[in-house]
């Protein structure tokens, strides 16, 4: 099985909250695609609650589009990581991490302004696979934590694992 890019970085050196360009690529037609790691928690130290990350998924995807999409950038997908320490965001375009961090901050401010669970988009039996697994309180606590700590930027060069490190890690 091929080694995925996300497993070639040393998770013990990651900071959070922080933005990282996880991958860049070009399509055959020449469109640039960028994948961002939006890390909310330090891996193996903290984890987002299942209800909180699920509610955040419903809110964050729309709010990030409101703040980041423009004539040069369009979000394709924004999804929670299986490890529940953050989200991956795939988009058309190559925005700078600073611009992404600003949109993330604005989105967290938007999350704090949501008044009730009735205001969470697509929270119903027909549009959500686990519509009873939500917590606006948890999502707002996550947003407040991001705003209180501030959003940093991770350096891929400092996180990249050597072949020797990868071999040792997989023993």
Short mmCIF file of C-alpha atoms in Angstrom, two decimals:
data_model
loop_
_atom_site.label_atom_id
_atom_site.label_comp_id
_atom_site.label_asym_id
_atom_site.label_seq_id
_atom_site.Cartn_x
_atom_site.Cartn_y
_atom_site.Cartn_z
CA UNK A 1 0.00 0.00 0.00
CA UNK A 2 1.42 3.45 -0.85
CA UNK A 3 2.46 5.77 1.98
CA UNK A 4 0.05 8.70 2.08
CA UNK A 5 1.47 12.22 2.37
CA UNK A 6 -0.30 12.82 5.69
CA UNK A 7 1.72 10.01 7.28
CA UNK A 8 5.14 11.37 6.24
CA UNK A 9 4.99 14.25 8.73
CA UNK A 10 5.96 13.91 12.39
CA UNK A 11 2.75 14.36 14.34
CA UNK A 12 4.72 14.80 17.59
CA UNK A 13 6.05 18.12 16.26
CA UNK A 14 2.70 19.56 15.19
CA UNK A 15 1.31 22.68 16.82
CA UNK A 16 -2.35 23.62 17.14
CA UNK A 17 -4.41 25.46 16.25
CA UNK A 18 -2.43 25.81 13.04
CA UNK A 19 -2.64 25.79 9.25
CA UNK A 20 -0.45 23.58 7.06
CA UNK A 21 -0.35 23.08 3.31
CA UNK A 22 -0.70 19.30 3.21
CA UNK A 23 -0.48 18.89 -0.57
CA UNK A 24 -0.50 20.79 -3.83
CA UNK A 25 -1.15 19.37 -7.27
CA UNK A 26 -2.30 20.35 -10.73
CA UNK A 27 -5.06 18.69 -12.70
CA UNK A 28 -4.51 17.59 -16.32
CA UNK A 29 -6.40 20.74 -17.38
CA UNK A 30 -4.00 22.92 -15.39
CA UNK A 31 -6.12 23.78 -12.35
CA UNK A 32 -4.18 24.06 -9.08
CA UNK A 33 -5.53 22.09 -6.14
CA UNK A 34 -4.34 22.73 -2.59
CA UNK A 35 -5.12 20.58 0.44
CA UNK A 36 -4.84 22.28 3.81
CA UNK A 37 -4.45 20.63 7.21
CA UNK A 38 -6.47 22.77 9.64
CA UNK A 39 -5.24 21.35 12.92
CA UNK A 40 -7.44 22.19 15.92
CA UNK A 41 -5.68 19.95 18.49
CA UNK A 42 -2.15 18.74 19.07
CA UNK A 43 -2.16 15.10 17.91
CA UNK A 44 -2.08 12.47 20.65
CA UNK A 45 -2.65 15.12 23.33
CA UNK A 46 -6.22 16.23 22.72
CA UNK A 47 -9.17 15.29 20.56
CA UNK A 48 -12.34 17.07 19.47
CA UNK A 49 -15.55 15.59 20.86
CA UNK A 50 -17.55 13.54 18.36
CA UNK A 51 -20.63 15.74 18.75
CA UNK A 52 -18.60 18.95 18.61
CA UNK A 53 -16.65 18.05 15.47
CA UNK A 54 -19.85 16.87 13.78
CA UNK A 55 -21.67 20.12 14.52
CA UNK A 56 -18.59 22.07 13.51
CA UNK A 57 -18.53 20.15 10.21
CA UNK A 58 -22.03 21.43 9.41
CA UNK A 59 -21.15 25.04 10.29
CA UNK A 60 -17.48 25.34 9.30
CA UNK A 61 -17.94 24.21 5.69
CA UNK A 62 -20.36 27.03 4.91
CA UNK A 63 -18.62 29.72 6.93
CA UNK A 64 -15.23 28.98 5.33
CA UNK A 65 -16.80 29.26 1.88
CA UNK A 66 -18.31 32.61 2.88
CA UNK A 67 -14.89 33.95 3.89
CA UNK A 68 -12.46 32.23 1.50
CA UNK A 69 -14.16 31.59 -1.84
CA UNK A 70 -13.51 34.25 -4.48
CA UNK A 71 -12.63 34.46 -8.17
CA UNK A 72 -9.32 32.59 -7.54
CA UNK A 73 -10.29 30.17 -4.75
CA UNK A 74 -13.13 27.68 -4.46
CA UNK A 75 -13.43 25.15 -1.66
CA UNK A 76 -14.11 21.64 -2.96
CA UNK A 77 -14.46 19.89 0.40
CA UNK A 78 -13.92 20.52 4.10
CA UNK A 79 -14.06 17.33 6.16
CA UNK A 80 -13.09 16.23 9.66
CA UNK A 81 -10.03 14.03 10.12
CA UNK A 82 -10.67 10.51 11.35
CA UNK A 83 -8.36 11.17 14.30
CA UNK A 84 -10.64 14.08 15.33
CA UNK A 85 -7.78 16.56 15.70
CA UNK A 86 -8.76 18.78 12.79
CA UNK A 87 -10.12 19.11 9.27
CA UNK A 88 -8.76 18.68 5.77
CA UNK A 89 -9.80 21.34 3.27
CA UNK A 90 -9.36 20.73 -0.47
CA UNK A 91 -9.74 23.66 -2.81
CA UNK A 92 -9.15 24.97 -6.28
CA UNK A 93 -6.50 27.67 -6.11
CA UNK A 94 -3.40 28.44 -4.08
CA UNK A 95 -4.28 30.85 -1.28
CA UNK A 96 -1.59 31.73 1.24
CA UNK A 97 -1.81 30.15 4.69
CA UNK A 98 -2.32 33.62 6.18
CA UNK A 99 -5.49 34.11 4.11
CA UNK A 100 -6.75 30.67 5.15
CA UNK A 101 -6.01 31.42 8.82
CA UNK A 102 -7.96 34.69 8.56
CA UNK A 103 -10.97 32.89 7.05
CA UNK A 104 -10.70 30.20 9.75
CA UNK A 105 -10.70 32.87 12.48
CA UNK A 106 -13.73 34.60 10.94
CA UNK A 107 -15.49 31.23 10.70
CA UNK A 108 -14.89 30.52 14.39
CA UNK A 109 -16.36 33.93 15.21
CA UNK A 110 -19.38 32.95 13.10
CA UNK A 111 -19.72 29.66 15.02
CA UNK A 112 -19.89 31.63 18.27
CA UNK A 113 -22.73 33.74 16.86
CA UNK A 114 -24.98 30.73 16.15
CA UNK A 115 -27.92 31.04 18.54
CA UNK A 116 -29.36 27.52 18.71
CA UNK A 117 -29.17 24.04 17.24
CA UNK A 118 -32.15 25.02 15.08
CA UNK A 119 -29.72 27.29 13.20
CA UNK A 120 -27.36 24.44 12.25
CA UNK A 121 -27.70 23.74 8.50
CA UNK A 122 -28.81 20.32 7.30
CA UNK A 123 -29.44 19.05 10.83
CA UNK A 124 -32.28 16.68 10.00
CA UNK A 125 -33.02 13.05 9.25
CA UNK A 126 -32.89 13.58 5.48
CA UNK A 127 -29.61 15.50 5.11
CA UNK A 128 -27.45 14.15 7.94
CA UNK A 129 -26.32 10.58 8.55
CA UNK A 130 -26.26 10.97 12.33
CA UNK A 131 -28.57 13.92 12.90
CA UNK A 132 -28.97 13.28 16.65
CA UNK A 133 -25.20 13.40 17.28
CA UNK A 134 -24.68 17.15 17.63
CA UNK A 135 -23.67 19.67 20.27
CA UNK A 136 -23.65 23.39 19.57
CA UNK A 137 -22.09 23.93 23.01
CA UNK A 138 -19.16 21.65 22.12
CA UNK A 139 -18.72 23.30 18.71
CA UNK A 140 -18.71 26.75 20.30
CA UNK A 141 -16.22 25.60 22.93
CA UNK A 142 -13.93 24.39 20.12
CA UNK A 143 -14.32 27.72 18.30
CA UNK A 144 -13.59 29.70 21.47
CA UNK A 145 -10.44 27.64 22.07
CA UNK A 146 -9.17 28.40 18.55
CA UNK A 147 -9.83 32.12 19.00
CA UNK A 148 -8.26 32.20 22.48
CA UNK A 149 -5.08 30.41 21.35
CA UNK A 150 -4.75 32.01 17.92
CA UNK A 151 -3.94 30.22 14.67
CA UNK A 152 -0.34 29.44 13.83
CA UNK A 153 1.36 28.07 10.73
CA UNK A 154 3.13 24.71 10.55
CA UNK A 155 6.35 24.32 8.57
CA UNK A 156 6.44 21.16 6.45
CA UNK A 157 10.24 21.18 6.40
CA UNK A 158 10.31 20.87 10.20
CA UNK A 159 7.67 18.13 10.19
CA UNK A 160 8.97 15.97 7.31
CA UNK A 161 10.16 12.55 8.42
CA UNK A 162 13.25 11.02 6.83
CA UNK A 163 13.16 7.51 5.36
CA UNK A 164 15.10 6.35 8.42
CA UNK A 165 12.54 7.91 10.78
CA UNK A 166 9.66 6.38 8.82
CA UNK A 167 11.28 2.95 8.94
CA UNK A 168 11.89 3.24 12.69
CA UNK A 169 8.32 4.45 13.33
CA UNK A 170 6.88 1.42 11.54
CA UNK A 171 8.79 -1.24 13.50
#
